[in-house]
PDB file of C-alpha atoms in Angstrom:
ATOM      1  CA  MET A   1     134.722 107.676 110.333  1.00 78.00           C
ATOM      2  CA  PRO A   2     133.533 109.177 106.797  1.00 84.00           C
ATOM      3  CA  PRO A   3     132.807 106.620 104.291  1.00 92.00           C
ATOM      4  CA  LEU A   4     134.769 106.019 101.048  1.00 93.00           C
ATOM      5  CA  LEU A   5     133.128 108.066  98.230  1.00 95.00           C
ATOM      6  CA  PRO A   6     133.165 107.024  94.652  1.00 96.00           C
ATOM      7  CA  THR A   7     135.470 108.903  92.236  1.00 95.00           C
ATOM      8  CA  LYS A   8     136.242 109.074  88.459  1.00 94.00           C
ATOM      9  CA  ASP A   9     138.900 106.289  88.875  1.00 95.00           C
ATOM     10  CA  ILE A  10     136.416 103.763  89.973  1.00 96.00           C
ATOM     11  CA  SER A  11     136.352 100.499  88.180  1.00 95.00           C
ATOM     12  CA  ALA A  12     133.991  99.940  85.443  1.00 97.00           C
ATOM     13  CA  ARG A  13     132.338  96.932  87.057  1.00 96.00           C
ATOM     14  CA  ASN A  14     131.408  99.159  89.821  1.00 96.00           C
ATOM     15  CA  LEU A  15     129.623 101.821  87.932  1.00 98.00           C
ATOM     16  CA  TRP A  16     126.371 102.169  85.894  1.00 97.00           C
ATOM     17  CA  PRO A  17     125.611 103.460  83.498  1.00 97.00           C
ATOM     18  CA  LEU A  18     129.247 103.666  82.291  1.00 96.00           C
ATOM     19  CA  GLN A  19     129.370 106.618  79.958  1.00 96.00           C
ATOM     20  CA  GLU A  20     127.093 108.744  81.979  1.00 96.00           C
ATOM     21  CA  GLY A  21     128.380 107.679  85.323  1.00 97.00           C
ATOM     22  CA  TYR A  22     131.978 108.495  84.393  1.00 97.00           C
ATOM     23  CA  LYS A  23     130.641 111.884  83.217  1.00 97.00           C
ATOM     24  CA  ILE A  24     128.962 112.581  86.395  1.00 98.00           C
ATOM     25  CA  LEU A  25     131.848 111.611  88.649  1.00 97.00           C
ATOM     26  CA  ALA A  26     134.154 113.855  86.497  1.00 96.00           C
ATOM     27  CA  ASP A  27     131.697 116.730  87.049  1.00 95.00           C
ATOM     28  CA  ILE A  28     131.393 116.399  90.828  1.00 96.00           C
ATOM     29  CA  GLU A  29     135.081 115.731  91.573  1.00 92.00           C
ATOM     30  CA  ASN A  30     135.915 119.301  91.972  1.00 89.00           C
ATOM     31  CA  LYS A  31     132.786 120.535  93.614  1.00 95.00           C
ATOM     32  CA  GLU A  32     132.403 121.294  97.246  1.00 95.00           C
ATOM     33  CA  MET A  33     130.718 118.364  99.249  1.00 95.00           C
ATOM     34  CA  GLN A  34     128.914 118.563 102.443  1.00 96.00           C
ATOM     35  CA  LEU A  35     128.954 115.045 104.083  1.00 95.00           C
ATOM     36  CA  ILE A  36     125.772 114.596 106.368  1.00 95.00           C
ATOM     37  CA  LYS A  37     125.161 111.637 108.547  1.00 95.00           C
ATOM     38  CA  ILE A  38     121.566 110.670 108.489  1.00 94.00           C
ATOM     39  CA  ASN A  39     122.028 108.032 111.171  1.00 91.00           C
ATOM     40  CA  GLN A  40     124.336 105.141 112.156  1.00 89.00           C
ATOM     41  CA  GLY A  41     125.698 103.847 108.797  1.00 90.00           C
ATOM     42  CA  SER A  42     123.677 106.050 106.621  1.00 95.00           C
ATOM     43  CA  TRP A  43     125.085 109.208 104.754  1.00 97.00           C
ATOM     44  CA  LEU A  44     123.790 111.976 102.448  1.00 97.00           C
ATOM     45  CA  VAL A  45     126.243 114.018 100.261  1.00 97.00           C
ATOM     46  CA  SER A  46     125.144 117.403  99.144  1.00 97.00           C
ATOM     47  CA  ILE A  47     127.281 118.683  96.141  1.00 97.00           C
ATOM     48  CA  GLU A  48     126.761 122.477  95.801  1.00 95.00           C
ATOM     49  CA  ASN A  49     123.011 122.024  95.519  1.00 88.00           C
ATOM     50  CA  GLN A  50     123.568 120.571  92.109  1.00 95.00           C
ATOM     51  CA  TRP A  51     123.852 116.837  92.831  1.00 97.00           C
ATOM     52  CA  GLN A  52     123.105 114.705  95.914  1.00 97.00           C
ATOM     53  CA  MET A  53     124.612 111.197  96.845  1.00 97.00           C
ATOM     54  CA  ARG A  54     123.250 108.718  99.284  1.00 97.00           C
ATOM     55  CA  SER A  55     123.972 105.314 100.743  1.00 97.00           C
ATOM     56  CA  LEU A  56     121.981 103.858 103.497  1.00 95.00           C
ATOM     57  CA  ARG A  57     122.979 101.612 106.370  1.00 93.00           C
ATOM     58  CA  ARG A  58     121.434  98.595 104.332  1.00 92.00           C
ATOM     59  CA  ASN A  59     123.671  99.592 101.444  1.00 94.00           C
ATOM     60  CA  PHE A  60     126.683  98.825 103.346  1.00 94.00           C
ATOM     61  CA  ASP A  61     128.276  95.449 104.260  1.00 92.00           C
ATOM     62  CA  TYR A  62     131.432  93.677 105.116  1.00 87.00           C
ATOM     63  CA  ASN A  63     130.547  91.059 102.349  1.00 80.00           C
ATOM     64  CA  GLY A  64     130.982  92.367  98.746  1.00 84.00           C
ATOM     65  CA  ASN A  65     128.744  89.976  97.399  1.00 89.00           C
ATOM     66  CA  LYS A  66     125.683  91.308  99.248  1.00 91.00           C
ATOM     67  CA  ILE A  67     126.202  94.833  97.893  1.00 94.00           C
ATOM     68  CA  ARG A  68     127.159  93.389  94.545  1.00 94.00           C
ATOM     69  CA  GLN A  69     123.531  91.812  94.516  1.00 94.00           C
ATOM     70  CA  GLN A  70     122.029  95.144  95.430  1.00 95.00           C
ATOM     71  CA  PHE A  71     124.042  96.882  92.634  1.00 96.00           C
ATOM     72  CA  SER A  72     122.649  94.365  90.070  1.00 95.00           C
ATOM     73  CA  ASP A  73     119.238  94.551  91.501  1.00 94.00           C
ATOM     74  CA  ILE A  74     118.909  98.393  91.362  1.00 95.00           C
ATOM     75  CA  VAL A  75     120.354  98.461  87.882  1.00 96.00           C
ATOM     76  CA  GLN A  76     117.621  96.035  86.774  1.00 95.00           C
ATOM     77  CA  THR A  77     114.957  98.194  88.649  1.00 94.00           C
ATOM     78  CA  GLN A  78     116.168 101.506  86.890  1.00 94.00           C
ATOM     79  CA  GLN A  79     115.995  99.879  83.499  1.00 94.00           C
ATOM     80  CA  LYS A  80     112.355  98.693  84.163  1.00 93.00           C
ATOM     81  CA  ILE A  81     111.130 102.177  85.327  1.00 94.00           C
ATOM     82  CA  SER A  82     113.490 104.520  83.225  1.00 94.00           C
ATOM     83  CA  ASN A  83     110.515 106.011  81.484  1.00 94.00           C
ATOM     84  CA  HIS A  84     109.347 107.381  84.750  1.00 95.00           C
ATOM     85  CA  ILE A  85     112.394 108.773  86.429  1.00 96.00           C
ATOM     86  CA  SER A  86     115.092 111.567  85.940  1.00 96.00           C
ATOM     87  CA  SER A  87     117.961 110.365  83.511  1.00 94.00           C
ATOM     88  CA  GLU A  88     120.840 112.308  85.256  1.00 96.00           C
ATOM     89  CA  ARG A  89     121.706 109.887  87.655  1.00 97.00           C
ATOM     90  CA  CYS A  90     124.159 106.687  88.355  1.00 98.00           C
ATOM     91  CA  PHE A  91     124.974 103.955  90.822  1.00 98.00           C
ATOM     92  CA  ALA A  92     128.333 103.460  92.048  1.00 98.00           C
ATOM     93  CA  MET A  93     129.870 100.551  94.436  1.00 97.00           C
ATOM     94  CA  THR A  94     132.925 101.396  96.492  1.00 96.00           C
ATOM     95  CA  GLU A  95     135.205  98.662  98.077  1.00 90.00           C
ATOM     96  CA  ASN A  96     137.990  99.548 100.522  1.00 83.00           C
ATOM     97  CA  ASP A  97     141.052  97.424 101.147  1.00 75.00           C
ATOM     98  CA  GLU A  98     139.502  95.840 104.203  1.00 80.00           C
ATOM     99  CA  GLY A  99     136.723  94.427 101.924  1.00 78.00           C
ATOM    100  CA  LYS A 100     133.925  96.653 103.177  1.00 89.00           C
ATOM    101  CA  SER A 101     131.534  97.674 100.419  1.00 95.00           C
ATOM    102  CA  ARG A 102     128.929 100.201  99.933  1.00 96.00           C
ATOM    103  CA  LEU A 103     126.348 101.096  97.322  1.00 97.00           C
ATOM    104  CA  TRP A 104     125.852 104.722  96.235  1.00 98.00           C
ATOM    105  CA  GLN A 105     123.244 106.551  94.269  1.00 98.00           C
ATOM    106  CA  ILE A 106     124.082 109.971  92.614  1.00 98.00           C
ATOM    107  CA  VAL A 107     121.158 111.934  91.319  1.00 98.00           C
ATOM    108  CA  LYS A 108     121.012 115.470  89.997  1.00 97.00           C
ATOM    109  CA  ARG A 109     118.780 118.142  91.698  1.00 96.00           C
ATOM    110  CA  GLN A 110     115.744 119.120  89.648  1.00 94.00           C
ATOM    111  CA  LYS A 111     113.098 121.767  89.938  1.00 95.00           C
ATOM    112  CA  THR A 112     110.558 119.843  91.759  1.00 97.00           C
ATOM    113  CA  LEU A 113     106.720 120.437  92.420  1.00 97.00           C
ATOM    114  CA  ASN A 114     107.608 121.728  95.940  1.00 96.00           C
ATOM    115  CA  ASN A 115     109.743 124.465  94.245  1.00 96.00           C
ATOM    116  CA  LEU A 116     106.797 125.319  91.928  1.00 95.00           C
ATOM    117  CA  ILE A 117     104.595 125.907  94.916  1.00 96.00           C
ATOM    118  CA  GLU A 118     107.218 127.753  97.163  1.00 93.00           C
ATOM    119  CA  ASN A 119     107.754 130.105  94.029  1.00 94.00           C
ATOM    120  CA  SER A 120     104.117 130.997  93.921  1.00 93.00           C
ATOM    121  CA  TYR A 121     104.008 132.262  97.542  1.00 91.00           C
ATOM    122  CA  LEU A 122     106.623 134.962  96.687  1.00 90.00           C
ATOM    123  CA  ASN A 123     104.281 137.268  94.860  1.00 81.00           C
ATOM    124  CA  GLN A 124     101.440 136.783  97.175  1.00 85.00           C
ATOM    125  CA  ASP A 125      98.845 136.664  94.154  1.00 92.00           C
ATOM    126  CA  LEU A 126      96.190 134.610  95.997  1.00 95.00           C
ATOM    127  CA  LYS A 127      94.457 133.392  92.775  1.00 95.00           C
ATOM    128  CA  LYS A 128      97.793 132.279  91.255  1.00 95.00           C
ATOM    129  CA  ILE A 129      98.666 130.397  94.426  1.00 95.00           C
ATOM    130  CA  ALA A 130      95.374 128.593  94.211  1.00 96.00           C
ATOM    131  CA  ALA A 131      95.799 127.899  90.638  1.00 95.00           C
ATOM    132  CA  ILE A 132      99.332 126.492  91.168  1.00 96.00           C
ATOM    133  CA  LEU A 133      98.147 124.287  94.221  1.00 96.00           C
ATOM    134  CA  PHE A 134      95.372 123.047  91.788  1.00 96.00           C
ATOM    135  CA  ILE A 135      97.974 122.200  88.913  1.00 95.00           C
ATOM    136  CA  VAL A 136     100.201 120.593  91.252  1.00 96.00           C
ATOM    137  CA  VAL A 137      97.689 118.383  93.071  1.00 96.00           C
ATOM    138  CA  ASN A 138      96.564 117.286  89.625  1.00 95.00           C
ATOM    139  CA  LYS A 139     100.308 116.340  88.442  1.00 95.00           C
ATOM    140  CA  PHE A 140     100.590 114.645  91.869  1.00 96.00           C
ATOM    141  CA  SER A 141      97.541 112.526  91.264  1.00 95.00           C
ATOM    142  CA  ASN A 142      98.710 111.627  87.832  1.00 94.00           C
ATOM    143  CA  ALA A 143     102.004 110.392  89.518  1.00 95.00           C
ATOM    144  CA  HIS A 144     100.017 108.498  92.079  1.00 95.00           C
ATOM    145  CA  LYS A 145      98.108 106.663  89.444  1.00 94.00           C
ATOM    146  CA  THR A 146     101.252 105.845  87.345  1.00 93.00           C
ATOM    147  CA  PHE A 147     103.613 104.957  90.221  1.00 91.00           C
ATOM    148  CA  SER A 148     100.966 102.816  92.096  1.00 90.00           C
ATOM    149  CA  ALA A 149     100.883 100.583  89.044  1.00 89.00           C
ATOM    150  CA  LEU A 150     104.628 100.020  88.982  1.00 89.00           C
ATOM    151  CA  GLU A 151     106.192  96.911  90.494  1.00 86.00           C
ATOM    152  CA  THR A 152     108.747  99.212  92.358  1.00 86.00           C
ATOM    153  CA  GLN A 153     106.953 101.464  94.903  1.00 85.00           C
ATOM    154  CA  LEU A 154     108.596 104.778  94.755  1.00 89.00           C
ATOM    155  CA  PRO A 155     108.177 107.216  97.703  1.00 88.00           C
ATOM    156  CA  LEU A 156     105.908 110.038  96.526  1.00 91.00           C
ATOM    157  CA  SER A 157     106.505 113.534  97.796  1.00 94.00           C
ATOM    158  CA  LEU A 158     106.477 117.092  96.363  1.00 97.00           C
ATOM    159  CA  ASP A 159     110.381 116.984  96.831  1.00 96.00           C
ATOM    160  CA  ASN A 160     111.059 114.182  94.523  1.00 95.00           C
ATOM    161  CA  LEU A 161     108.572 114.670  91.672  1.00 97.00           C
ATOM    162  CA  ALA A 162     109.210 117.183  88.727  1.00 96.00           C
ATOM    163  CA  ILE A 163     107.548 118.177  85.503  1.00 93.00           C
ATOM    164  CA  LYS A 164     109.483 117.469  82.204  1.00 91.00           C
ATOM    165  CA  ASN A 165     107.775 117.920  78.853  1.00 89.00           C
ATOM    166  CA  ASN A 166     104.452 118.075  80.696  1.00 87.00           C
ATOM    167  CA  ASP A 167     104.979 114.516  82.028  1.00 90.00           C
ATOM    168  CA  ILE A 168     105.512 113.891  85.791  1.00 94.00           C
ATOM    169  CA  ILE A 169     108.908 112.254  86.697  1.00 96.00           C
ATOM    170  CA  PHE A 170     110.584 110.962  89.848  1.00 97.00           C
ATOM    171  CA  THR A 171     113.695 112.590  90.748  1.00 97.00           C
ATOM    172  CA  GLY A 172     114.581 111.008  94.229  1.00 96.00           C
ATOM    173  CA  PHE A 173     116.639 107.958  95.229  1.00 96.00           C
ATOM    174  CA  ILE A 174     115.302 104.667  94.045  1.00 94.00           C
ATOM    175  CA  PRO A 175     114.509 102.345  96.937  1.00 90.00           C
ATOM    176  CA  THR A 176     116.992  99.436  97.543  1.00 84.00           C
ATOM    177  CA  PHE A 177     114.343  97.479  99.453  1.00 78.00           C
ATOM    178  CA  ASN A 178     110.564  96.878  99.232  1.00 67.00           C
ATOM    179  CA  GLU A 179     108.692 100.021 100.086  1.00 63.00           C
ATOM    180  CA  THR A 180     105.205  99.754 101.702  1.00 68.00           C
ATOM    181  CA  ALA A 181     102.268 100.083  99.323  1.00 74.00           C
ATOM    182  CA  ILE A 182     101.393 103.644  98.240  1.00 80.00           C
ATOM    183  CA  PRO A 183      98.354 104.789 100.271  1.00 86.00           C
ATOM    184  CA  SER A 184      95.133 106.133  98.846  1.00 90.00           C
ATOM    185  CA  ILE A 185      95.408 109.484  96.808  1.00 93.00           C
ATOM    186  CA  GLU A 186      93.638 111.450  99.721  1.00 93.00           C
ATOM    187  CA  LYS A 187      96.073 110.185 102.210  1.00 93.00           C
ATOM    188  CA  CYS A 188      99.030 110.769  99.877  1.00 94.00           C
ATOM    189  CA  ILE A 189      97.881 114.485  99.219  1.00 95.00           C
ATOM    190  CA  GLN A 190      97.673 115.299 102.910  1.00 93.00           C
ATOM    191  CA  LEU A 191     101.003 113.712 103.700  1.00 94.00           C
ATOM    192  CA  ALA A 192     102.625 115.517 100.671  1.00 95.00           C
ATOM    193  CA  PHE A 193     101.117 118.813 100.987  1.00 97.00           C
ATOM    194  CA  GLN A 194     100.962 119.294 104.717  1.00 95.00           C
ATOM    195  CA  LYS A 195     104.254 121.224 105.218  1.00 94.00           C
ATOM    196  CA  ASN A 196     103.348 123.584 102.163  1.00 92.00           C
ATOM    197  CA  ILE A 197      99.921 124.413 103.448  1.00 94.00           C
ATOM    198  CA  SER A 198     101.064 124.915 107.107  1.00 93.00           C
ATOM    199  CA  LYS A 199     103.758 127.305 105.776  1.00 91.00           C
ATOM    200  CA  LEU A 200     101.217 129.206 103.737  1.00 91.00           C
ATOM    201  CA  SER A 201      98.779 129.475 106.663  1.00 89.00           C
ATOM    202  CA  SER A 202     101.565 130.876 108.908  1.00 91.00           C
ATOM    203  CA  ASN A 203     102.478 133.531 106.524  1.00 89.00           C
ATOM    204  CA  PRO A 204     100.860 136.718 107.585  1.00 90.00           C
ATOM    205  CA  ALA A 205     101.227 138.423 104.412  1.00 87.00           C
ATOM    206  CA  ILE A 206      99.048 135.694 102.556  1.00 90.00           C
ATOM    207  CA  ARG A 207      95.386 135.551 103.282  1.00 93.00           C
ATOM    208  CA  HIS A 208      95.245 131.687 103.337  1.00 92.00           C
ATOM    209  CA  SER A 209      91.341 131.628 103.789  1.00 93.00           C
ATOM    210  CA  MET A 210      91.036 133.374 100.359  1.00 95.00           C
ATOM    211  CA  VAL A 211      93.425 130.767  98.884  1.00 95.00           C
ATOM    212  CA  ALA A 212      91.122 128.219 100.253  1.00 94.00           C
ATOM    213  CA  TYR A 213      88.103 130.000  98.777  1.00 94.00           C
ATOM    214  CA  TYR A 214      89.751 130.255  95.172  1.00 94.00           C
ATOM    215  CA  LEU A 215      90.869 126.702  95.438  1.00 94.00           C
ATOM    216  CA  SER A 216      87.347 125.486  96.124  1.00 92.00           C
ATOM    217  CA  VAL A 217      86.202 127.098  92.935  1.00 91.00           C
ATOM    218  CA  HIS A 218      88.296 124.325  91.184  1.00 86.00           C
ATOM    219  CA  ALA A 219      86.414 121.509  92.850  1.00 83.00           C
ATOM    220  CA  SER A 220      83.333 122.294  90.907  1.00 76.00           C
ATOM    221  CA  LYS A 221      84.967 121.088  87.544  1.00 73.00           C
ATOM    222  CA  ASN A 222      84.301 117.339  87.975  1.00 85.00           C
ATOM    223  CA  GLU A 223      84.275 114.550  90.539  1.00 88.00           C
ATOM    224  CA  THR A 224      88.047 113.988  90.312  1.00 88.00           C
ATOM    225  CA  ASP A 225      88.868 117.481  90.910  1.00 91.00           C
ATOM    226  CA  LYS A 226      86.462 117.598  93.776  1.00 92.00           C
ATOM    227  CA  VAL A 227      88.259 114.813  95.423  1.00 93.00           C
ATOM    228  CA  LEU A 228      91.706 116.258  95.059  1.00 94.00           C
ATOM    229  CA  VAL A 229      90.667 119.756  96.083  1.00 94.00           C
ATOM    230  CA  ASN A 230      88.770 118.533  99.144  1.00 94.00           C
ATOM    231  CA  ALA A 231      91.788 116.667 100.248  1.00 94.00           C
ATOM    232  CA  LEU A 232      93.874 119.945 100.039  1.00 94.00           C
ATOM    233  CA  LEU A 233      91.079 121.871 101.833  1.00 94.00           C
ATOM    234  CA  LYS A 234      91.164 119.664 104.976  1.00 94.00           C
ATOM    235  CA  LEU A 235      94.729 120.982 105.500  1.00 95.00           C
ATOM    236  CA  PHE A 236      93.471 124.410 105.750  1.00 91.00           C
ATOM    237  CA  GLU A 237      91.192 123.643 108.643  1.00 83.00           C
TER     238      GLU A 237
END
């Protein structure tokens, strides 16, 4: 049975932040929604490729007090990390007549680091592809340094990081439970870039060996760049 989704008629006590939250709910009300069941009890809602809404199994309970505490905790978490995340988002708690409660996060889609890389593949300019990969891996490294120091461990990927005013921001869903510690930068790079490099290598129109060569040139700038580029180059092997 599909879950109860938040609407613009939601009680003020079940929405945060209020002004932005009501604005978001009013905006998405008449948009086409695709409800996707992630697994038993977990749901993702895609809203015309503009917004996305998610509630995991752990965000649902028959006891409203547990979800109310989650709601309070995640609001406090967002307030602590507000300078590092996208602002167009809200949290909503739904309660049905049977007392079942669920916490939802609604987040606006942004142009991510992954989009930046994907777009560079289109014109097949090998030097530009290498340059974009180098820029993105540096931005990713900056995110790793910043987010590793936060109390809340945010899951880092190219799909949930974006550039805003030349700063890196997190655009994904905030964890409602303790994430495992962020691994080393080399490991993070290999996990985050593996899909992109694999797609690049399988494209017959792009000489990926030359991209690797142009990328290796950037490794000579300093020791930090060398570490980052070498972590990427391992994915070309």
